[in-house]
Short mmCIF file of C-alpha atoms in Angstrom, two decimals:
data_model
loop_
_atom_site.label_atom_id
_atom_site.label_comp_id
_atom_site.label_asym_id
_atom_site.label_seq_id
_atom_site.Cartn_x
_atom_site.Cartn_y
_atom_site.Cartn_z
CA MET A 1 96.92 64.60 119.97
CA GLU A 2 100.32 64.61 121.41
CA LYS A 3 100.89 61.10 119.96
CA THR A 4 99.70 62.29 116.37
CA GLU A 5 102.02 65.23 116.54
CA LYS A 6 105.09 62.87 117.39
CA SER A 7 104.28 60.70 114.31
CA ALA A 8 104.27 63.58 111.80
CA ARG A 9 107.87 64.28 110.28
CA MET A 10 109.28 67.15 108.67
CA PRO A 11 108.79 67.65 104.71
CA LYS A 12 111.74 66.96 102.52
CA VAL A 13 112.53 70.04 100.17
CA TRP A 14 111.48 68.00 97.05
CA GLU A 15 107.98 67.35 98.78
CA ALA A 16 107.44 71.16 99.51
CA VAL A 17 108.63 72.25 96.13
CA LEU A 18 106.23 69.61 94.46
CA VAL A 19 103.35 71.11 96.19
CA LEU A 20 104.29 74.61 95.27
CA SER A 21 104.79 73.77 91.82
CA ILE A 22 101.23 72.08 91.67
CA LEU A 23 99.76 75.16 92.94
CA ILE A 24 101.65 77.39 90.47
CA ALA A 25 101.14 75.21 87.56
CA SER A 26 97.11 75.08 88.35
CA LEU A 27 97.03 78.57 88.50
CA ALA A 28 99.25 79.32 85.28
CA VAL A 29 97.10 76.75 83.53
CA GLY A 30 93.70 78.07 84.79
CA ILE A 31 94.08 81.68 84.48
CA ILE A 32 96.71 81.95 81.40
CA VAL A 33 95.51 79.15 79.33
CA TYR A 34 91.61 78.86 80.01
CA GLY A 35 91.18 82.27 81.47
CA VAL A 36 89.13 81.12 84.23
CA ASP A 37 88.96 82.75 87.79
CA PRO A 38 91.79 81.53 90.34
CA HIS A 39 89.62 79.75 92.98
CA VAL A 40 89.28 76.30 91.68
CA PRO A 41 92.92 76.14 90.78
CA MET A 42 93.87 77.49 94.10
CA LEU A 43 91.71 74.71 95.48
CA LEU A 44 93.69 72.14 93.71
CA GLY A 45 96.86 73.66 95.50
CA VAL A 46 94.96 73.25 98.67
CA ALA A 47 94.30 69.50 97.86
CA ALA A 48 97.86 69.03 97.16
CA ALA A 49 99.06 70.56 100.39
CA ALA A 50 96.41 68.50 102.18
CA ILE A 51 97.65 65.29 100.60
CA MET A 52 101.22 65.99 101.46
CA ALA A 53 100.31 66.75 105.04
CA LYS A 54 98.77 63.44 105.42
CA ILE A 55 101.76 61.84 103.87
CA LEU A 56 103.92 63.62 106.42
CA GLY A 57 102.03 61.97 109.13
CA TYR A 58 99.36 64.61 110.17
CA HIS A 59 95.64 63.50 110.74
CA TRP A 60 92.70 65.01 108.86
CA GLU A 61 91.60 66.86 112.16
CA GLN A 62 94.95 68.51 112.36
CA ILE A 63 94.93 69.42 108.72
CA GLU A 64 91.22 71.00 109.02
CA HIS A 65 92.48 72.78 112.00
CA PHE A 66 95.48 74.10 109.99
CA MET A 67 93.11 75.57 107.41
CA ILE A 68 90.73 76.95 109.94
CA LYS A 69 93.46 78.59 111.62
CA GLY A 70 94.93 80.23 108.50
CA ILE A 71 91.44 81.41 107.67
CA SER A 72 91.33 83.13 111.11
CA LYS A 73 94.29 85.01 110.37
CA ALA A 74 92.43 86.80 107.57
CA MET A 75 89.09 87.36 109.31
CA GLN A 76 89.98 91.11 109.77
CA SER A 77 90.75 91.36 105.96
CA ILE A 78 87.28 89.46 105.11
CA ILE A 79 85.59 91.94 107.49
CA ILE A 80 87.04 94.90 105.82
CA LEU A 81 85.87 93.35 102.37
CA VAL A 82 82.13 92.93 103.51
CA ILE A 83 82.10 96.51 104.97
CA ILE A 84 83.83 98.29 101.91
CA GLY A 85 81.45 96.06 99.48
CA VAL A 86 78.43 97.81 101.52
CA LEU A 87 80.13 101.12 101.44
CA ILE A 88 80.64 101.40 97.85
CA GLY A 89 76.91 100.24 96.99
CA VAL A 90 75.65 102.91 99.74
CA TRP A 91 77.86 105.63 98.58
CA LEU A 92 76.56 105.34 94.93
CA ASN A 93 73.01 105.10 95.96
CA ALA A 94 73.58 108.11 98.04
CA GLY A 95 75.16 110.24 95.33
CA VAL A 96 78.34 110.46 96.89
CA VAL A 97 80.56 108.70 94.49
CA PRO A 98 78.61 110.39 91.64
CA SER A 99 79.31 113.67 93.29
CA MET A 100 83.09 113.03 93.88
CA ILE A 101 83.12 112.17 90.24
CA TYR A 102 81.22 115.14 88.85
CA TYR A 103 83.55 117.68 90.78
CA GLY A 104 86.63 115.85 89.96
CA LEU A 105 85.63 115.99 86.11
CA LYS A 106 85.41 119.81 86.52
CA MET A 107 88.68 120.34 88.60
CA LEU A 108 91.04 117.71 87.34
CA LYS A 109 92.51 117.94 84.14
CA PRO A 110 94.40 115.27 82.00
CA GLN A 111 97.84 117.07 82.47
CA ILE A 112 97.66 116.85 86.20
CA PHE A 113 95.19 113.93 86.87
CA PHE A 114 97.48 111.21 87.46
CA ILE A 115 99.84 113.21 89.94
CA ALA A 116 96.80 114.31 91.75
CA THR A 117 95.64 110.72 91.95
CA VAL A 118 98.93 109.75 93.46
CA LEU A 119 98.79 112.39 96.03
CA ILE A 120 95.42 112.15 97.15
CA CYS A 121 95.75 108.47 97.73
CA SER A 122 99.07 108.95 99.44
CA ILE A 123 97.50 111.44 101.71
CA THR A 124 94.45 109.29 102.51
CA ALA A 125 96.58 106.23 103.18
CA LEU A 126 99.00 108.03 105.31
CA ALA A 127 96.22 109.45 107.33
CA THR A 128 94.29 105.96 107.64
CA GLY A 129 96.98 103.42 107.38
CA THR A 130 95.02 101.16 105.11
CA SER A 131 95.63 100.72 101.36
CA TRP A 132 92.44 98.65 101.16
CA GLY A 133 90.47 101.34 102.75
CA THR A 134 91.89 104.05 100.53
CA MET A 135 91.37 102.08 97.24
CA GLY A 136 87.79 101.27 98.54
CA THR A 137 86.67 104.73 99.14
CA MET A 138 89.11 107.59 97.78
CA GLY A 139 90.11 105.24 94.99
CA VAL A 140 86.66 104.68 93.38
CA ALA A 141 86.11 108.16 92.22
CA PRO A 142 89.37 108.61 90.49
CA MET A 143 88.55 105.46 88.26
CA GLY A 144 85.41 107.40 87.19
CA ILE A 145 87.09 110.64 86.60
CA GLY A 146 89.80 109.03 84.57
CA PHE A 147 87.37 107.14 82.63
CA GLY A 148 85.38 110.35 81.89
CA LEU A 149 88.52 112.35 80.71
CA GLY A 150 89.27 109.45 78.33
CA LEU A 151 92.24 108.07 80.11
CA ASN A 152 93.42 104.44 80.10
CA PRO A 153 91.65 102.84 83.27
CA ALA A 154 95.00 100.64 83.80
CA MET A 155 96.68 103.85 84.12
CA THR A 156 94.45 105.44 86.61
CA ALA A 157 94.28 102.17 88.65
CA GLY A 158 98.37 102.13 88.70
CA ALA A 159 98.11 105.73 90.08
CA ILE A 160 95.75 104.94 92.65
CA LEU A 161 97.76 101.74 93.74
CA SER A 162 101.05 103.77 93.65
CA GLY A 163 99.66 106.45 96.05
CA ALA A 164 97.63 103.97 98.34
CA TYR A 165 100.77 101.65 99.09
CA PHE A 166 103.23 104.39 99.36
CA GLY A 167 100.86 105.78 102.13
CA ASP A 168 100.32 102.40 103.72
CA LYS A 169 103.90 101.58 103.77
CA MET A 170 105.05 104.76 105.54
CA SER A 171 101.84 105.19 107.91
CA PRO A 172 102.49 104.26 111.60
CA LEU A 173 98.64 103.27 111.59
CA SER A 174 99.18 100.51 108.96
CA ASP A 175 99.30 97.03 110.42
CA THR A 176 101.71 95.91 107.87
CA THR A 177 103.91 98.70 108.90
CA ASN A 178 103.43 97.37 112.67
CA LEU A 179 103.83 93.76 111.60
CA ALA A 180 107.22 94.01 109.57
CA PRO A 181 109.33 95.51 112.42
CA ALA A 182 107.63 93.15 114.85
CA MET A 183 108.67 90.12 112.69
CA ALA A 184 112.23 91.79 112.46
CA GLY A 185 112.87 92.77 116.03
CA THR A 186 112.73 96.47 116.03
CA ASP A 187 110.29 99.24 116.84
CA ILE A 188 107.97 100.92 114.34
CA MET A 189 109.60 104.27 114.57
CA SER A 190 113.01 103.08 113.78
CA HIS A 191 111.45 101.03 110.95
CA ILE A 192 109.71 103.78 109.20
CA LYS A 193 112.73 106.40 109.75
CA PHE A 194 115.09 103.72 107.99
CA MET A 195 112.70 103.56 105.17
CA ILE A 196 112.33 107.13 104.38
CA LEU A 197 115.30 107.70 102.11
CA PRO A 198 114.60 104.48 99.85
CA THR A 199 110.98 105.11 99.70
CA ALA A 200 111.37 108.73 98.93
CA ILE A 201 113.89 107.94 96.11
CA VAL A 202 111.18 105.68 94.56
CA TYR A 203 108.07 107.89 95.50
CA VAL A 204 109.94 110.99 93.46
CA ILE A 205 110.47 108.36 90.38
CA THR A 206 106.84 107.39 90.51
CA LEU A 207 105.71 111.35 90.73
CA VAL A 208 108.05 112.12 87.72
CA PHE A 209 106.56 109.12 85.83
CA PHE A 210 103.00 109.92 86.29
CA GLY A 211 103.60 113.66 85.50
CA ILE A 212 105.27 112.66 82.29
CA LEU A 213 102.35 110.27 81.57
CA GLY A 214 99.88 112.94 82.07
CA PHE A 215 101.23 115.53 79.77
CA THR A 216 101.77 112.89 77.28
CA ALA A 217 98.24 111.76 77.49
CA SER A 218 97.01 115.42 77.17
CA SER A 219 99.33 116.29 74.03
CA GLU A 220 98.03 113.12 72.32
CA GLY A 221 94.35 114.62 72.70
CA VAL A 222 93.32 111.69 74.66
CA ALA A 223 90.65 113.77 76.65
CA ASP A 224 87.33 114.16 74.98
CA VAL A 225 85.64 117.33 76.23
CA SER A 226 82.15 116.29 74.85
CA LYS A 227 82.41 112.99 76.90
CA VAL A 228 83.11 114.58 79.90
CA LEU A 229 79.95 117.05 79.58
CA GLU A 230 77.94 114.09 78.64
CA LEU A 231 79.11 112.23 81.65
CA GLN A 232 78.48 115.63 83.73
CA THR A 233 75.00 115.86 82.34
CA SER A 234 73.95 112.32 82.93
CA LEU A 235 75.32 112.31 86.68
CA LYS A 236 73.26 115.59 87.23
CA GLU A 237 70.07 113.99 85.78
CA MET A 238 70.40 110.79 87.91
CA PHE A 239 71.57 112.41 91.25
CA THR A 240 71.35 115.73 93.24
CA ILE A 241 74.86 116.69 93.07
CA ASN A 242 75.75 118.80 96.14
CA PRO A 243 79.12 119.41 97.92
CA PHE A 244 77.23 118.23 101.10
CA LEU A 245 77.61 114.65 99.56
CA LEU A 246 81.36 114.94 99.98
CA LEU A 247 81.00 114.74 103.66
CA PRO A 248 81.24 110.92 104.04
CA PRO A 249 84.73 110.63 102.62
CA VAL A 250 85.76 113.41 105.32
CA VAL A 251 84.23 111.54 108.01
CA VAL A 252 86.25 108.35 107.11
CA ILE A 253 89.45 110.09 106.68
CA VAL A 254 88.85 112.25 109.83
CA ALA A 255 87.76 109.09 111.98
CA VAL A 256 90.71 106.85 111.16
CA ALA A 257 93.33 109.86 111.32
CA LEU A 258 91.86 110.27 114.93
CA LYS A 259 92.91 106.69 115.62
CA VAL A 260 89.47 105.32 115.16
CA PRO A 261 90.30 101.67 114.03
CA ALA A 262 89.64 100.88 110.41
CA ILE A 263 86.77 98.76 110.58
CA PRO A 264 84.43 101.26 112.74
CA GLY A 265 85.99 104.09 110.84
CA ILE A 266 84.76 102.90 107.56
CA SER A 267 81.44 101.78 109.10
CA LEU A 268 80.93 105.48 109.89
CA GLY A 269 81.31 106.26 106.16
CA ILE A 270 78.55 103.75 105.70
CA LEU A 271 76.22 105.65 108.35
CA SER A 272 77.24 109.20 107.17
CA GLY A 273 76.43 108.02 103.59
CA VAL A 274 72.94 106.89 104.35
CA ILE A 275 72.29 109.98 106.38
CA VAL A 276 73.43 112.55 103.59
CA GLY A 277 71.70 110.28 100.94
CA MET A 278 68.42 110.47 102.47
CA ILE A 279 68.61 114.19 102.81
CA ALA A 280 70.01 114.78 99.44
CA GLN A 281 68.32 112.26 97.18
CA PRO A 282 64.55 112.33 97.50
CA GLU A 283 63.96 108.89 95.97
CA CYS A 284 66.23 107.30 98.53
CA THR A 285 64.72 105.07 101.20
CA LEU A 286 66.12 102.90 103.83
CA GLY A 287 65.09 100.06 102.02
CA SER A 288 67.06 101.08 98.91
CA PHE A 289 70.22 101.38 100.91
CA PHE A 290 69.72 97.99 102.27
CA GLU A 291 69.36 96.67 98.59
CA CYS A 292 72.49 98.36 97.53
CA GLY A 293 74.50 97.50 100.38
CA MET A 294 73.53 93.90 99.53
CA ASN A 295 73.59 93.63 95.94
CA GLY A 296 75.35 97.06 94.90
CA TYR A 297 73.89 99.90 92.86
CA SER A 298 72.24 98.99 89.63
CA CYS A 299 71.20 101.37 86.58
CA GLU A 300 70.50 100.84 82.91
CA THR A 301 70.86 104.28 81.35
CA GLY A 302 71.86 103.00 77.80
CA ILE A 303 75.08 105.05 78.05
CA TYR A 304 77.89 102.52 78.31
CA GLU A 305 80.26 104.89 80.17
CA ILE A 306 77.67 105.61 82.98
CA ASP A 307 76.52 101.99 83.28
CA ARG A 308 80.02 100.89 83.48
CA LEU A 309 81.04 103.50 86.30
CA LEU A 310 77.84 103.05 88.62
CA ASN A 311 76.84 99.35 88.39
CA SER A 312 79.12 98.18 91.19
CA GLY A 313 79.32 97.83 95.22
CA GLY A 314 77.41 95.56 97.43
CA LEU A 315 78.33 92.74 99.71
CA MET A 316 77.46 90.08 97.06
CA ASN A 317 79.95 91.43 94.55
CA MET A 318 82.52 91.06 97.32
CA THR A 319 82.15 87.42 97.67
CA PHE A 320 84.59 86.79 94.73
CA SER A 321 87.34 88.46 96.95
CA ILE A 322 85.90 86.87 100.28
CA SER A 323 85.96 83.32 98.81
CA MET A 324 89.46 83.74 97.39
CA THR A 325 90.89 84.99 100.50
CA ILE A 326 89.32 82.06 102.45
CA ILE A 327 90.90 79.51 99.87
CA ALA A 328 94.14 81.20 100.02
CA MET A 329 94.39 81.29 103.52
CA MET A 330 93.40 77.38 103.75
CA PHE A 331 96.47 76.76 101.66
CA GLY A 332 98.61 79.10 103.72
CA GLY A 333 97.70 77.64 106.99
CA ILE A 334 98.74 73.88 105.86
CA MET A 335 101.87 75.11 104.33
CA GLU A 336 102.82 77.20 107.38
CA GLU A 337 101.81 74.68 110.06
CA THR A 338 103.10 71.69 108.39
CA HIS A 339 106.56 73.69 107.75
CA GLN A 340 106.50 73.00 104.13
CA LEU A 341 107.70 76.49 103.34
CA GLU A 342 110.00 76.41 106.17
CA VAL A 343 112.21 73.69 104.70
CA VAL A 344 112.44 75.57 101.35
CA VAL A 345 113.67 78.73 103.09
CA GLU A 346 116.36 76.72 105.20
CA LYS A 347 117.74 75.34 102.01
CA LEU A 348 117.72 78.89 100.47
CA LYS A 349 119.74 80.40 103.65
CA LYS A 350 122.74 78.81 102.38
CA ILE A 351 123.07 80.91 99.20
CA ALA A 352 123.09 84.13 101.24
CA LYS A 353 126.81 84.73 101.96
CA THR A 354 126.67 88.59 102.10
CA PRO A 355 124.51 91.14 103.41
CA VAL A 356 123.40 92.26 99.64
CA SER A 357 122.64 88.47 99.06
CA LEU A 358 120.62 88.12 102.18
CA VAL A 359 118.37 91.23 101.45
CA ALA A 360 117.91 89.84 97.86
CA LEU A 361 116.95 86.33 99.30
CA THR A 362 114.61 88.02 101.64
CA GLU A 363 112.85 90.14 99.03
CA PHE A 364 112.68 86.94 96.80
CA THR A 365 111.02 84.80 99.58
CA SER A 366 108.52 87.63 100.46
CA ILE A 367 107.43 87.94 96.55
CA VAL A 368 107.35 84.00 95.97
CA SER A 369 105.17 83.96 99.28
CA ASN A 370 102.89 86.42 97.91
CA ALA A 371 102.35 84.04 94.87
CA THR A 372 102.31 80.84 96.44
CA MET A 373 100.52 81.44 99.73
CA PRO A 374 98.78 84.41 98.47
CA GLU A 375 98.20 86.66 101.64
CA GLN A 376 100.13 89.82 102.32
CA TYR A 377 100.43 89.12 105.95
CA ILE A 378 102.23 85.71 105.30
CA SER A 379 104.94 87.33 103.08
CA LEU A 380 106.04 89.37 106.21
CA VAL A 381 105.63 86.94 109.03
CA VAL A 382 107.46 83.92 107.55
CA PRO A 383 110.41 85.48 105.79
CA GLY A 384 110.61 87.81 108.70
CA ARG A 385 110.75 84.82 111.14
CA MET A 386 113.15 82.49 109.20
CA TYR A 387 115.82 85.20 108.31
CA ALA A 388 115.87 87.26 111.76
CA GLU A 389 118.53 85.03 112.84
CA GLU A 390 120.72 85.34 109.95
CA TYR A 391 120.62 89.03 109.97
CA LYS A 392 121.78 88.91 113.59
CA LYS A 393 124.65 86.59 112.64
CA MET A 394 125.89 89.08 110.07
CA GLU A 395 125.51 91.74 112.52
CA LEU A 396 122.91 93.85 110.70
CA SER A 397 120.34 96.07 112.05
CA PRO A 398 116.81 94.66 112.22
CA THR A 399 115.64 97.56 110.28
CA THR A 400 117.64 96.16 107.28
CA LEU A 401 115.18 92.99 107.43
CA SER A 402 112.05 95.15 108.29
CA ASN A 403 112.63 97.46 105.33
CA ALA A 404 113.28 94.33 102.91
CA LEU A 405 110.16 92.78 104.04
CA GLU A 406 108.04 96.06 103.36
CA SER A 407 109.75 96.77 100.23
CA SER A 408 108.84 93.39 98.61
CA GLY A 409 106.03 91.64 100.80
CA THR A 410 103.67 94.75 101.45
CA VAL A 411 103.95 96.10 97.77
CA THR A 412 104.06 93.15 95.52
CA SER A 413 100.99 91.36 96.87
CA ALA A 414 98.74 93.79 94.74
CA LEU A 415 100.59 92.80 91.59
CA ILE A 416 99.74 88.92 91.95
CA PRO A 417 96.39 88.28 90.27
CA TRP A 418 95.36 85.54 92.84
CA ASN A 419 96.70 87.15 96.07
CA THR A 420 94.06 88.55 98.24
CA CYS A 421 95.23 91.94 97.72
CA GLY A 422 95.04 91.34 93.83
CA VAL A 423 91.85 89.98 93.76
CA PHE A 424 90.38 92.91 96.29
CA ILE A 425 91.89 95.60 93.85
CA THR A 426 90.02 93.92 90.69
CA SER A 427 86.61 93.66 92.51
CA THR A 428 86.78 97.15 93.80
CA LEU A 429 88.52 99.05 91.06
CA GLY A 430 87.22 96.85 88.16
CA ILE A 431 90.62 96.28 86.52
CA SER A 432 92.34 92.92 86.54
CA ALA A 433 96.10 92.87 87.91
CA ILE A 434 97.38 91.71 84.53
CA GLN A 435 96.15 95.17 83.21
CA TYR A 436 97.09 97.50 85.96
CA ALA A 437 100.35 95.82 87.35
CA PRO A 438 102.67 97.78 84.63
CA TRP A 439 101.33 101.17 85.67
CA ALA A 440 101.67 100.27 89.50
CA VAL A 441 105.15 101.88 89.23
CA PHE A 442 105.56 102.27 93.12
CA ASN A 443 104.81 98.81 93.62
CA TRP A 444 107.15 96.87 91.38
CA LEU A 445 109.99 99.59 91.41
CA MET A 446 110.18 99.48 95.23
CA PRO A 447 111.72 95.84 95.55
CA VAL A 448 113.90 96.49 92.54
CA ALA A 449 115.27 99.83 94.04
CA CYS A 450 115.74 98.41 97.63
CA PHE A 451 117.91 95.39 96.10
CA ILE A 452 119.94 98.15 93.98
CA LEU A 453 120.21 100.47 96.82
CA ALA A 454 121.79 97.69 98.82
CA PHE A 455 124.66 97.45 96.71
CA PHE A 456 125.27 101.20 97.74
CA GLY A 457 124.87 100.46 101.32
CA ILE A 458 121.62 102.68 101.48
CA THR A 459 119.25 99.91 102.51
CA ILE A 460 121.82 97.93 104.54
CA ALA A 461 122.74 98.99 108.30
CA ASP A 462 124.95 97.46 110.89
CA LYS A 463 123.64 96.21 114.29
CA ASN A 464 124.02 100.09 115.68
CA GLY A 465 121.80 101.33 112.82
CA VAL A 466 124.49 102.93 111.04
CA ARG A 467 123.86 102.59 106.93
CA PHE A 468 126.67 101.02 105.11
CA CYS A 469 126.90 103.80 102.61
CA LYS A 470 127.92 106.21 105.70
CA LYS A 471 130.35 103.51 107.15
CA ASN A 472 132.12 103.31 103.74
CA LYS A 473 132.62 106.92 103.65
CA LYS A 474 134.09 107.00 106.92
#
């Protein structure tokens, strides 16, 4: 092994760019031209990366190890995908999601629906530290409620994402919120404290946007009261609707808020869903929960809206996301271990001559990483490791780097259709990234605002942690 490692050489910049170009071209042609799923086009990218690794002097055993190593980094995400798939199926069968939709239709009006959705998802993600868990639990009901109110599902998904990613970004329980400062060389509390001001600015703009959007939708008469009543009546005919069935979401939130890890915390949601379902729904059996946990809840009422809302969940319905995650991490594993991304980044470093340009380069690299090595964690790890020394050379605080990583890598992952986050959201909420991306205001506005605020010294601090805007005042 030692001999083969010595025989491998560093890639040239054009070789790494060629591989990235093949990946992007494959995805673009497959998705945009032919409208196919991203899996096979992504596999072409994996093949290109593997062939280049072979040209660089790596043996197949090493390349295979790189792919497996990449997949292993995403195992937690894969486990969460499996569990959330089961959870949604169980909650639908138990009447948990139908009850959430029913009561939501009674309480939420179009004027306040979007703001309420953002706030609910924000609080949930802050308490749990997981955007995926939030969207897979609290995010499912707003999709149904919004649909019942006659609101654009893409708008609803955008509100869910904006809230979920705000909470994920600012929660000390979030893995990305811990990973970004670890890569930058700072502590999590300093990191969160530095993010408060720029994130608050974007969050307020987001709330104002969705507030206006809600009143605009109301004034245009979007909500169809008869449709709302029809949905409520149909849900009551199919399920026993009871406030008792709102207990499982509370269990999940409380469990994770009490620092129970995300996986067992969400698993408690499955267990509590089975228990309350067997109590509240007379027709529910343990076998029906096994079936819905595996294949999802299925019904054919003849009412399009009900069938669209309730035919969902199940482990098998998550195989789309799971397989995409595996393929994406195969590509990421090869690219990282063979230094193909590293040589591109090293070339880009020469462009950054000022703190503002360095922040811009960090964000650009994170976003490109989300698109080319489509896994959120890689977009934090690779740029974080590559640029940390540059921030030190410019005598900048590591919080400047960690903020740039989170303001780009964490939030833009959801906007890439073939990124593991984009694929998960599509599978969970039933809306494609192309549809919801324009409405995910917080997600695309955050990196833009971070870059603009860098000009004013708000998102840049010196090695002592003093923001440039305060230094300039002095």
